[in-house]
Coordinates of C-alpha atoms in Angstrom, one line a residue:
X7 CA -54.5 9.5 13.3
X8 CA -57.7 8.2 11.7
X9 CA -56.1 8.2 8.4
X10 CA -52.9 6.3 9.8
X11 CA -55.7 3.7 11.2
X12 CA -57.1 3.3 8.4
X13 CA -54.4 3.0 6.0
X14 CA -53.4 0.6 8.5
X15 CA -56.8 -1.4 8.3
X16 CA -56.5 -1.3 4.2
X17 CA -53.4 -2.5 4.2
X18 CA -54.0 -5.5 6.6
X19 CA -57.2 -6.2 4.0
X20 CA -54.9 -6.6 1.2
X21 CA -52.6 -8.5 3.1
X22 CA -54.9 -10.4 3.9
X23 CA -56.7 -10.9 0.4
X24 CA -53.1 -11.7 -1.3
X25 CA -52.8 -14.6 1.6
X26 CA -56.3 -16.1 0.8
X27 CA -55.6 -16.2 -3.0
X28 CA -52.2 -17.6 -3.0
X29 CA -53.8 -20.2 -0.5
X30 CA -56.8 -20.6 -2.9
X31 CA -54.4 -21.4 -5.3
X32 CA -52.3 -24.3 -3.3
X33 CA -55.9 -25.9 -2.2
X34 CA -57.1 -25.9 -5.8
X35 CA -53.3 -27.1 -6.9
X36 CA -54.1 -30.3 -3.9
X37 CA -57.2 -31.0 -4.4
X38 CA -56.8 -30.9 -8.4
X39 CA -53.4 -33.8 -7.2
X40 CA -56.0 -35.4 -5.2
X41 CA -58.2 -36.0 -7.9
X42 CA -56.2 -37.1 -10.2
X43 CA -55.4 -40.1 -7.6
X44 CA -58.5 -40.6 -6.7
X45 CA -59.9 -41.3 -9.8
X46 CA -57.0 -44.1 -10.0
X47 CA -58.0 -45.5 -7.3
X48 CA -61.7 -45.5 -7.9
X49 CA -61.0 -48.4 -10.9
X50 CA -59.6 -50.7 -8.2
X51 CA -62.9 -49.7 -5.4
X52 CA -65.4 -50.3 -8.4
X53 CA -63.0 -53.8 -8.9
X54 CA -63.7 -54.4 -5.2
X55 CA -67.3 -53.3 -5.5
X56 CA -68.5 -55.2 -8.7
X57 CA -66.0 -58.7 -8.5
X58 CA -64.4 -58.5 -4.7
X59 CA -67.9 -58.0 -3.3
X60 CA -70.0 -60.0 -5.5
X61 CA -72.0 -62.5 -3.3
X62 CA -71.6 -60.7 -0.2
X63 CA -74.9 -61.4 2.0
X64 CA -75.4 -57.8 3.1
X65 CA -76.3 -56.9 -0.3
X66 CA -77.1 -53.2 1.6
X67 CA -74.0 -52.9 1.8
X68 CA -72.3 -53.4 -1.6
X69 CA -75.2 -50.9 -2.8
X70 CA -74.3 -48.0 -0.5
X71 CA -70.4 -48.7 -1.2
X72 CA -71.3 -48.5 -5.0
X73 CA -73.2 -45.2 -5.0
X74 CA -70.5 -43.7 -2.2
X75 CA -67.5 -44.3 -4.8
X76 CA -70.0 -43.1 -8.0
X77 CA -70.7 -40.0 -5.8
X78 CA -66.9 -39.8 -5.4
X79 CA -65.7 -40.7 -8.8
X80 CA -68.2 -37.5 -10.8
X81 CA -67.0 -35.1 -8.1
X82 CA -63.3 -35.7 -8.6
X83 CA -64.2 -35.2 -12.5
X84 CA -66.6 -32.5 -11.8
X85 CA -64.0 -30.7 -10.0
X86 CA -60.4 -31.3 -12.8
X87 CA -63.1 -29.4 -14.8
X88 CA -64.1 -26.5 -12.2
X89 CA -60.5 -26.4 -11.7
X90 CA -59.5 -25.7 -15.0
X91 CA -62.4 -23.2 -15.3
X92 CA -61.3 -21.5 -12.4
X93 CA -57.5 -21.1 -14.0
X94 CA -57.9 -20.2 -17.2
X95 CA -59.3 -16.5 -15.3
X96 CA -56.0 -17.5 -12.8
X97 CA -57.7 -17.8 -9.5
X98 CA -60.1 -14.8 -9.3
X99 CA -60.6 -13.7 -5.5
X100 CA -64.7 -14.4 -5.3
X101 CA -66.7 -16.4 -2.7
X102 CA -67.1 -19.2 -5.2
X103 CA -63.6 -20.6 -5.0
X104 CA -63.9 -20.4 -1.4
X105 CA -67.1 -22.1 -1.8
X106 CA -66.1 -24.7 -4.5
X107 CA -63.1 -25.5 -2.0
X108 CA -65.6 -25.7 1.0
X109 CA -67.6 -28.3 -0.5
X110 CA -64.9 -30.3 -2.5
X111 CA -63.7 -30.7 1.7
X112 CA -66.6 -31.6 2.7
X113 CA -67.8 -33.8 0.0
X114 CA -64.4 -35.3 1.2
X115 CA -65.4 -35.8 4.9
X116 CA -68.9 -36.6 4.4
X117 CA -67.8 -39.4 2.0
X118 CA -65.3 -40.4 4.5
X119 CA -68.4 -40.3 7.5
X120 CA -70.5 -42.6 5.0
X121 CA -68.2 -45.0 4.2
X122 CA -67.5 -45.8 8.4
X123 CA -71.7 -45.6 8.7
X124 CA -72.1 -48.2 6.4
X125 CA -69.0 -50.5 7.5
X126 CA -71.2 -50.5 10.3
X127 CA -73.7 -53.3 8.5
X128 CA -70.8 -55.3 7.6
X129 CA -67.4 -55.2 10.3
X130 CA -68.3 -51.9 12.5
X131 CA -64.8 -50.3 11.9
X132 CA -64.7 -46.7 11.4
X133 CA -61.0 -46.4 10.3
X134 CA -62.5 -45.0 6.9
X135 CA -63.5 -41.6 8.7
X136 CA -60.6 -41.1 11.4
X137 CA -58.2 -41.6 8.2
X138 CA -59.8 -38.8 6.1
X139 CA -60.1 -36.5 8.9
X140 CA -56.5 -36.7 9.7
X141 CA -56.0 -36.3 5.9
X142 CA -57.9 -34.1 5.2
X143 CA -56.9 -31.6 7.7
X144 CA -53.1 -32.3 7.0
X145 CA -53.4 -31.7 3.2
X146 CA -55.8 -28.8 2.7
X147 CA -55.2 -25.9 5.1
X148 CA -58.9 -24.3 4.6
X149 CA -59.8 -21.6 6.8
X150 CA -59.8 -22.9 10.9
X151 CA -63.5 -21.4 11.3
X152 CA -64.9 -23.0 8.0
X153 CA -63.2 -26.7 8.4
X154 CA -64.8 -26.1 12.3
X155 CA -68.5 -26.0 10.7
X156 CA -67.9 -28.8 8.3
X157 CA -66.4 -30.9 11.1
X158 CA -69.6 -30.1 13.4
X159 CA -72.2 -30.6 10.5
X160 CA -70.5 -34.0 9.2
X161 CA -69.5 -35.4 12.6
X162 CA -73.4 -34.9 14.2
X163 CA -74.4 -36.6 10.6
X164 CA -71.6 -39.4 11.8
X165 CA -72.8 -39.6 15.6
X166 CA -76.0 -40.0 14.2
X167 CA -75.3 -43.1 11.9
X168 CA -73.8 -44.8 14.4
X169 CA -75.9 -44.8 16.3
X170 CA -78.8 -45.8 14.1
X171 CA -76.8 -49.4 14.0
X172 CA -75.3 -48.8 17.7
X173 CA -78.9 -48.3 19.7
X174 CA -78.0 -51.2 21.4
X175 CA -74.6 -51.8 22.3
X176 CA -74.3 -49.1 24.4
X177 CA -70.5 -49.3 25.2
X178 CA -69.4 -49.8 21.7
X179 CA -71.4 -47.1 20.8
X180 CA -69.7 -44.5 23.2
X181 CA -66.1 -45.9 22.2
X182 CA -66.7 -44.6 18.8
X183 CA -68.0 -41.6 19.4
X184 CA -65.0 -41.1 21.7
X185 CA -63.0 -41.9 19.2
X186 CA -63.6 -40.2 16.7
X187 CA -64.3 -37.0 18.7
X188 CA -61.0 -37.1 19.9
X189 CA -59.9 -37.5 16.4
X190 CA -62.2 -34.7 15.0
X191 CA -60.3 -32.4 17.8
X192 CA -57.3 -33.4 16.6
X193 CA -57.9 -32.9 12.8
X194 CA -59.2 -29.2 13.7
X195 CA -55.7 -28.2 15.9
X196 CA -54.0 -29.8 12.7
X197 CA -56.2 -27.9 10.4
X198 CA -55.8 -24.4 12.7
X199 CA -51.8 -25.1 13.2
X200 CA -51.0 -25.5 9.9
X201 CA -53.0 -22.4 8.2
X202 CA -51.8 -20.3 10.7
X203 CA -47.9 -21.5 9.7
X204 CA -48.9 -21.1 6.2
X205 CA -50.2 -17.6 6.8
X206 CA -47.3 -16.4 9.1
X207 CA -45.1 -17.8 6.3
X208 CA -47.1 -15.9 3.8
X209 CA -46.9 -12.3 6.1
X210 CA -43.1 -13.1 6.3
X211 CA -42.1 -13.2 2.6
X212 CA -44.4 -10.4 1.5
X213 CA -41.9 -8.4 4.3
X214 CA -39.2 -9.9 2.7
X215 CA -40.5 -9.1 -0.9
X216 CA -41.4 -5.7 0.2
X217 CA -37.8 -5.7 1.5
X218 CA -36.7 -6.3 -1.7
X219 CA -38.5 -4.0 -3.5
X220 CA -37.8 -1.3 -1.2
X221 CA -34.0 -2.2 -1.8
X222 CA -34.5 -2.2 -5.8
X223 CA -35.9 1.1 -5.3
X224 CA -33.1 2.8 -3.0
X225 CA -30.3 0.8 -6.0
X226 CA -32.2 2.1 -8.8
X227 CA -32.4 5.8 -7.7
X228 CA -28.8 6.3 -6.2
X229 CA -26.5 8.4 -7.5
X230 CA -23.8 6.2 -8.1
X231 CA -23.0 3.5 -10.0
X232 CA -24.0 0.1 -8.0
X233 CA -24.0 -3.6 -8.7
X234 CA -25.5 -6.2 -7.7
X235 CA -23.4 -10.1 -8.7
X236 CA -23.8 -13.5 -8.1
X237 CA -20.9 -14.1 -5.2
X238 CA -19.5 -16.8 -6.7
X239 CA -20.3 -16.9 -10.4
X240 CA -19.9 -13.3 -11.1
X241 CA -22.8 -12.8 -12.8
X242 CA -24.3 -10.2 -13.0
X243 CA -27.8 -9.8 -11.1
X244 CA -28.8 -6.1 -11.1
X245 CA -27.0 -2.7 -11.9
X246 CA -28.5 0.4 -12.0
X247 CA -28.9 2.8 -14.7
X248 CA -25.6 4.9 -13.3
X249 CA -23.6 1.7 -13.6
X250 CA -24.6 1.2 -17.2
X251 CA -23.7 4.3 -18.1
X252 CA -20.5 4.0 -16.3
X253 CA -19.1 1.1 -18.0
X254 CA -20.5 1.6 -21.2
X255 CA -23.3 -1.6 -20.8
X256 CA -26.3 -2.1 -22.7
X257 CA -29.3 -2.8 -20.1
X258 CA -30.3 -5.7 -23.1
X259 CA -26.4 -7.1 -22.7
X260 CA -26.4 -7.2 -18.6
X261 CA -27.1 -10.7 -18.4
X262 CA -24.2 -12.4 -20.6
X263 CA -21.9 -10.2 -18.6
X264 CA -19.5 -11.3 -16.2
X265 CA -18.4 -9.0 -13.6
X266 CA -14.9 -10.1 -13.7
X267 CA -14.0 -8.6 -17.1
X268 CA -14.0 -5.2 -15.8
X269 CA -11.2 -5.9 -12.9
X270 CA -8.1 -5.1 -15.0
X271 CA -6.4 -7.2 -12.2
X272 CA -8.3 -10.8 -11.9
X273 CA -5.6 -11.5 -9.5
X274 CA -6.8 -8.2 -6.9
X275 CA -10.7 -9.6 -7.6
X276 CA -9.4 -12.6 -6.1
X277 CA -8.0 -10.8 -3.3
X278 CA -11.4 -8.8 -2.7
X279 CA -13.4 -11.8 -2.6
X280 CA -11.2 -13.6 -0.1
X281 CA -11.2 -10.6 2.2
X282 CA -15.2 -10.2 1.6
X283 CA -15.5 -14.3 2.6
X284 CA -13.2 -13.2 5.9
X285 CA -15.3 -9.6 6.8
X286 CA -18.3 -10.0 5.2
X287 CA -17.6 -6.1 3.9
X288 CA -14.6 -4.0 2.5
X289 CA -15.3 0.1 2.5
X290 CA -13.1 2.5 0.3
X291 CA -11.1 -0.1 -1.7
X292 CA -9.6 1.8 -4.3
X293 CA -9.0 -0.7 -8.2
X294 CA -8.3 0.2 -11.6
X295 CA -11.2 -1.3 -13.8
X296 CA -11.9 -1.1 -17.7
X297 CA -15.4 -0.2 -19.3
X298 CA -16.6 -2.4 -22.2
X299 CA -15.2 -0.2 -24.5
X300 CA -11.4 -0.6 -22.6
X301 CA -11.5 2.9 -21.3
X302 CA -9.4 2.6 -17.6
X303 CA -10.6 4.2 -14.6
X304 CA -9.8 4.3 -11.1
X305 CA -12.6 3.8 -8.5
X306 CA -13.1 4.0 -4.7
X307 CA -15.3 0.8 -3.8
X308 CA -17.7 -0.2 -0.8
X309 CA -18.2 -3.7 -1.3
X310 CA -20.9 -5.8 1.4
X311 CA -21.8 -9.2 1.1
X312 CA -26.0 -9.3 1.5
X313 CA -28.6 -12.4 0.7
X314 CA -30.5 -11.2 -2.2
X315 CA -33.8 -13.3 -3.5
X316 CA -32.2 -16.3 -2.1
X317 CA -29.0 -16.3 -3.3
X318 CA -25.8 -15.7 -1.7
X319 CA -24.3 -11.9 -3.5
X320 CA -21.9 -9.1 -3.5
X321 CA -23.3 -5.2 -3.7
X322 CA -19.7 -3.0 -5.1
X323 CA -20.7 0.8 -5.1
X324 CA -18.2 3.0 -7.0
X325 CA -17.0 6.6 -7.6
X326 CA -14.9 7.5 -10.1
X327 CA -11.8 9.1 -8.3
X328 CA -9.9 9.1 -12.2
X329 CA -9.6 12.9 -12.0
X330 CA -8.5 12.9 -8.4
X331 CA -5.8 9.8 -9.1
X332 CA -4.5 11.6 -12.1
X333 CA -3.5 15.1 -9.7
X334 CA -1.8 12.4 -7.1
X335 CA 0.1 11.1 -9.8
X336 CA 1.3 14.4 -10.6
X337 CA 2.0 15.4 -7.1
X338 CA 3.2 12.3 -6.5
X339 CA 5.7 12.8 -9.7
X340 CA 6.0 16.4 -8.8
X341 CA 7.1 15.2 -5.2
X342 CA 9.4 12.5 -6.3
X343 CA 10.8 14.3 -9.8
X344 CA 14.0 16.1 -10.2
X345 CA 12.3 19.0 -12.3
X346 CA 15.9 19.1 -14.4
X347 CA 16.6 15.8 -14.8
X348 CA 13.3 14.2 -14.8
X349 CA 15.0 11.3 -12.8
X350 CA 13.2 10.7 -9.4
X351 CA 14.8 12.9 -6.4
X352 CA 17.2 12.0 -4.0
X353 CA 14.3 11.4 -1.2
X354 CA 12.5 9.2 -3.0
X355 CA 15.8 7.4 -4.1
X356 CA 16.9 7.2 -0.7
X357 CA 13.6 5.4 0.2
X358 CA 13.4 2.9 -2.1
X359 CA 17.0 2.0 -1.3
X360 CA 16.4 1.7 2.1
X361 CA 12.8 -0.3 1.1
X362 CA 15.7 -2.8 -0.5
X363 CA 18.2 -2.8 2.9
X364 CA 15.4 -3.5 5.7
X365 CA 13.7 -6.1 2.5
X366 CA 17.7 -7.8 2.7
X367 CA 16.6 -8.9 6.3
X368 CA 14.1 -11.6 5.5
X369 CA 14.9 -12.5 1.9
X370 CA 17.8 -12.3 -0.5
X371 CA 18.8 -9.1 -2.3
X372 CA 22.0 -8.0 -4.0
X373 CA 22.5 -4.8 -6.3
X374 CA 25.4 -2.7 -7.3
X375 CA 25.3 0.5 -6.8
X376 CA 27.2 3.5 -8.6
X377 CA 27.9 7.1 -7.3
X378 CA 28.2 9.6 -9.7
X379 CA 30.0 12.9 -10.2
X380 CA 29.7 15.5 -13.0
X381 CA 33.3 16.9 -13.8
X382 CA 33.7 20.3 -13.6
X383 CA 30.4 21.8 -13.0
X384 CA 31.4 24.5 -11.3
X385 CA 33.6 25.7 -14.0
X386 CA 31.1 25.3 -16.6
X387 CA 28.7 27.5 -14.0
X388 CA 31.6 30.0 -13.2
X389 CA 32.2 30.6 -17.1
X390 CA 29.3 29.8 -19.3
X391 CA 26.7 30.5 -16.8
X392 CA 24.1 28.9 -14.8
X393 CA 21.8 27.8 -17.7
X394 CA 24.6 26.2 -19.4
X395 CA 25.6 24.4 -16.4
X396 CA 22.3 23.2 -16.2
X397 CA 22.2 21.8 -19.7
X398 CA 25.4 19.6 -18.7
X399 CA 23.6 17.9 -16.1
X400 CA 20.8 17.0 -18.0
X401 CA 22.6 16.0 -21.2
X402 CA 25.3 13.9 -18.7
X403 CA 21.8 12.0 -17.5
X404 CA 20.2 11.7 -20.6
X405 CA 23.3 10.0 -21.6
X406 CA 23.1 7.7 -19.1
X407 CA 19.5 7.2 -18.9
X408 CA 19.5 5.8 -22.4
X409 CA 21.8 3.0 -21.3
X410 CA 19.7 2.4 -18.1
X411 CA 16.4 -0.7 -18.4
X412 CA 13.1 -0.7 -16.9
X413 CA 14.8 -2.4 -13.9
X414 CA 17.9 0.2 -13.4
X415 CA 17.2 3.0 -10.5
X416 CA 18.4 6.5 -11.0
X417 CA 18.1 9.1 -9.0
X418 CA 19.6 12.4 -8.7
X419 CA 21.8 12.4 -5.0
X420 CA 23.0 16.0 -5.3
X421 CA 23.5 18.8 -7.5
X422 CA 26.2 17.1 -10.1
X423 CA 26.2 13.7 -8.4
X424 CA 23.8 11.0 -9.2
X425 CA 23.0 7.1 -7.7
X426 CA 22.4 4.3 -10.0
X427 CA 21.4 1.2 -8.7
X428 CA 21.5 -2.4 -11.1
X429 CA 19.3 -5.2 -9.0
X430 CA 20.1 -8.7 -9.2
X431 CA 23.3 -7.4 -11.0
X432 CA 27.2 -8.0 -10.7
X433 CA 30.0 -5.4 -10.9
X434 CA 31.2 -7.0 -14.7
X435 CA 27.8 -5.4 -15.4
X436 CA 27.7 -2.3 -13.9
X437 CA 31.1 -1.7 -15.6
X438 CA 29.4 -2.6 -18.5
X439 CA 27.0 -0.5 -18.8
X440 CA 30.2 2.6 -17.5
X441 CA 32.0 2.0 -20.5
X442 CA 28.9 2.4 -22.5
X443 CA 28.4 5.7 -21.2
X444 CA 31.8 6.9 -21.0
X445 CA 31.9 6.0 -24.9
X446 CA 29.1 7.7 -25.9
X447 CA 30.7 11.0 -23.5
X448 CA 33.7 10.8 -25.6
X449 CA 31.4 10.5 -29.3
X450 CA 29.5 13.5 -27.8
X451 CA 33.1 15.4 -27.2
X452 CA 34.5 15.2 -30.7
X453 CA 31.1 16.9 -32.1
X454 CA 32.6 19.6 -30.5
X455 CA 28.9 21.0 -29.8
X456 CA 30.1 22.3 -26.4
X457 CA 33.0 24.5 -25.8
X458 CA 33.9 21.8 -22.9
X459 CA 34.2 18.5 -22.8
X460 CA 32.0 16.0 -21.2
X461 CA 33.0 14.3 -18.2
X462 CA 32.2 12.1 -15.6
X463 CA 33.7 9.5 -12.4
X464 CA 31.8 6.6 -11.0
X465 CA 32.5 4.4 -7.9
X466 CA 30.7 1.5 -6.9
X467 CA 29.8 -0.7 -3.8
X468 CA 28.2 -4.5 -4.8
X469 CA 26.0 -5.4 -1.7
X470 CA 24.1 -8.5 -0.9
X471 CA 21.7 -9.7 2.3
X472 CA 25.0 -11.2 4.1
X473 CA 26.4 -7.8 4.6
X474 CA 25.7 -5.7 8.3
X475 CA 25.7 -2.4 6.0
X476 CA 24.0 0.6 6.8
X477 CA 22.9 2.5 3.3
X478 CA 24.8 5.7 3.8
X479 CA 28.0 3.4 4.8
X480 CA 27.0 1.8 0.9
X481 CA 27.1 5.6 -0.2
X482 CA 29.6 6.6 1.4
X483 CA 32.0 3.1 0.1
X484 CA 30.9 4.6 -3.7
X485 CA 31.7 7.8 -2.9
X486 CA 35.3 7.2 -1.6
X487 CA 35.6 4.9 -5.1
X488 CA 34.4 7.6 -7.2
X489 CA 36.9 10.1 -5.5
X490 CA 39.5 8.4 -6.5
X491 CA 38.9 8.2 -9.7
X492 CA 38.2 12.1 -10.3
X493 CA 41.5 12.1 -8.4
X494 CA 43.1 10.2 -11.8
X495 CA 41.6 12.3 -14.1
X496 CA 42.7 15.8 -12.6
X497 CA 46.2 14.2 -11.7
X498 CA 45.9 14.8 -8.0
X499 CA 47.8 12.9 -5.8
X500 CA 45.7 10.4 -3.5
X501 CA 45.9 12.1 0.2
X502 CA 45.6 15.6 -1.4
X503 CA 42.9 17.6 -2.9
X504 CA 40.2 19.3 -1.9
X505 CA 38.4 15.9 -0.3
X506 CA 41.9 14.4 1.0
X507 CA 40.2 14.1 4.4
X508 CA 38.1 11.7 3.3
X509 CA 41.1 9.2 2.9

């Protein structure tokens, strides 16, 4: 406990050092200011003292006002030099720039006493100290205990001048001494007010710089990649040496960089900062970015908006989830695949069909859609085998696959039956695109590289958002279409066959 004490005690003694050097520093900056315009206005007072004065018949007078404003004029000199002594070894904490500051204040107030003492001889105002007093303790927040003794020294010197030319007059003599009492007390709650502020101030950004510290600490030693931007510019602040590494940044390059340029989306940075202006933080955000050498990775973000050395910023962390987004991809292809085909599955088909149906409800949507039917299958199975029945179906929807764009859905529906789906497309298209494949069947066929022919029937259903269509009724519209043309092609008879109950 003694040693928390007095870790406690050494800690409150450099506190307290730091304060009285910074503070060192601002009286030495004022009274260096003060100076400067002092010695300005010393040309006009030695105008007023040599010219304005001239002639004056208490000759005392002009004497004393002379050697007040010499006194004056070498200690405002005497101290640009001290001062620029005392920064050249920047500020050293010794009791001579206390000292030097102590008597540059009082030289101020005892100069200020002297002055109202000798107005005394000529109109009795004392304006001359109250003014400096006020000033004094307004400007140059010295220590409250050390401005108390100069006040007590300089204003018994004052009461005593007075009343050297006030013996007499009695009630003017009290007046004044009221006065500038009063105005002494004053000056002193000034002086104690303000260099309390000024230390409480002080105490509050050394927490907030030790914050700050403490905070560059924790970002430089964790784990994962972090950085620290500008919230609106996007530059760059801080990043620590996991986020170099991550995206490939020299420390040297960090400040010409520009957040931004590793979002491959600038449009999804946009979104993030908008939601960050609404919630002040976002937590598990998942975005593609790019490293400085263009490698892509995915990464799970915690963003927080936080004040940072004044400025308004935005802390991301990330971790790099690439590996772990590359196995959902492959599940998620694995899930959604027909392992023959490679077209998606009929259950991820079906969904995105139905994703365009409930879509049709609050904005316009029209596709066409074709049903699909493998001829003969099973007789290919029954005779040639399985395997061979498998290669039909997959050379049938390679076929048609390479007739397909970017935009065309295909999935497999059944076993030799498959849905294609043309958005934004009319049925002159879809047909199209039919004869294309059935051309290519027939090119296939007189290769004679199978010991069967080819074969295929479509029917197709063109919906848009006007229709009250459920997407099995869509289906099941195709399917009927497709039926009869297989009917055509095996010569059955519509209302016979094998799916004559359909009609």
């Amino acid at each position: 406990m003694s040693r928390s004490i007095s870790d406690q005690f050494n800690k409150t003694s450099s506190n307290n050092i730091e304060f009285t050097i910074s503070n060192n520093r601002l009286l030495f900056t004022r009274i260096r200011s003060a100076s400067i315009i002092l010695l300005f206005l010393y040309v006009y007072f030695f105008y007023a003292d040599f010219v304005l004065y001239k002639g004056i018949q208490e000759d005392i007078y002009r004497i004393h006002l002379i050697a007040i404003h010499v006194i004056g004029f070498t200690t405002s000199i005497t101290f640009l030099f001290i001062h620029k002594l005392f920064k050249d070894k920047g500020f050293p904490h010794t009791k001579w720039t206390t000292i030097t500051i102590n008597l540059y204040i009082f030289s101020y107030v005892m100069g200020g006493a002297l002055a109202s003492i000798n107005s005394q001889q000529l109109n009795g105002n004392i304006y001359t100290y109250i003014v400096i007093l006020i000033g004094v303790a307004s400007l140059f927040p010295v220590r409250p205990w050390h401005f108390f003794f100069i006040l007590m020294f300089t204003h018994i010197f004052f009461h005593i001048g007075i009343y050297h030319f006030h013996a007499n007059e009695k009630y003017n003599l009290v007046s004044e001494q009221i006065n500038t009492t009063g105005t002494a007390t004053i000056a002193f709650i000034i002086c104690l007010s303000l260099y309390s502020y000024r230390k409480r101030d002080f105490q509050t950004q050394q927490k907030i710089k030790n914050s700050e510290q403490n905070l560059l600490h924790l970002f430089n030693v964790n784990p994962y990649p972090l950085i620290l931007t500008d919230f609106n510019s996007g530059k760059i602040l801080l990043a620590n040496n996991k986020a170099l590494e991550f995206y490939g940044v020299e420390k040297e390059a960090l400040p010409a960089l520009d957040v931004k340029q590793f979002y491959i989306s600038k449009e999804e940075r946009s979104l993030i900062i908008e939601e960050l202006k609404t919630n002040g933080q976002i937590d598990n955000y998942i975005v593609e970015q790019s490293t400085t050498d263009g490698t892509k990775k995915w990464v799970l973000v915690n963003y927080k908006l936080i004040d940072y050395m004044g400025q308004k910023c935005m802390l991301s962390g990330a971790t790099d989830i690439t590996d772990l987004k590359k196995i959902e991809t492959e599940l998620e292809m694995y899930a959604t695949t027909d392992i023959l085909t490679g077209v998606i599955n009929r259950r991820k088909g079906m969904e995105i069909l139905q994703d365009l149906i409930e879509k049709s409800t609050t904005e316009s949507v029209q596709f066409v859609l074709l049903f699909i039917d493998i001829n003969n299958l099973k007789t290919v199975n029954d005779r040639y085998g399985h395997p061979e029945g498998d290669s039909l179906v997959k050379t049938v929807c390679d076929i048609i696959k390479s007739r397909l764009t970017n935009a065309d859905i295909i999935f497999r529906y059944g076993g030799d039956e498959f849905i294609i789906t043309f958005l934004d497309k009319h049925t002159n298209y879809a047909e199209k695109v039919w004869n294309e494949i059935v051309e290519i069947l027939q090119e296939e066929n007189t290769k004679k590289r199978k010991p069967y022919e080819l074969s295929v029937s479509h029917g197709l259903y063109c919906y848009d958002s006007d229709q009250s269509i459920s997407l099995q009724e869509i289906i099941d519209h195709a399917d009927r279409e497709m039926y009869k043309e297989k009917a055509l092609i095996k010569g059955w008879d519509e209302g016979s066959g094998p799916f004559s109950q359909f009609y």
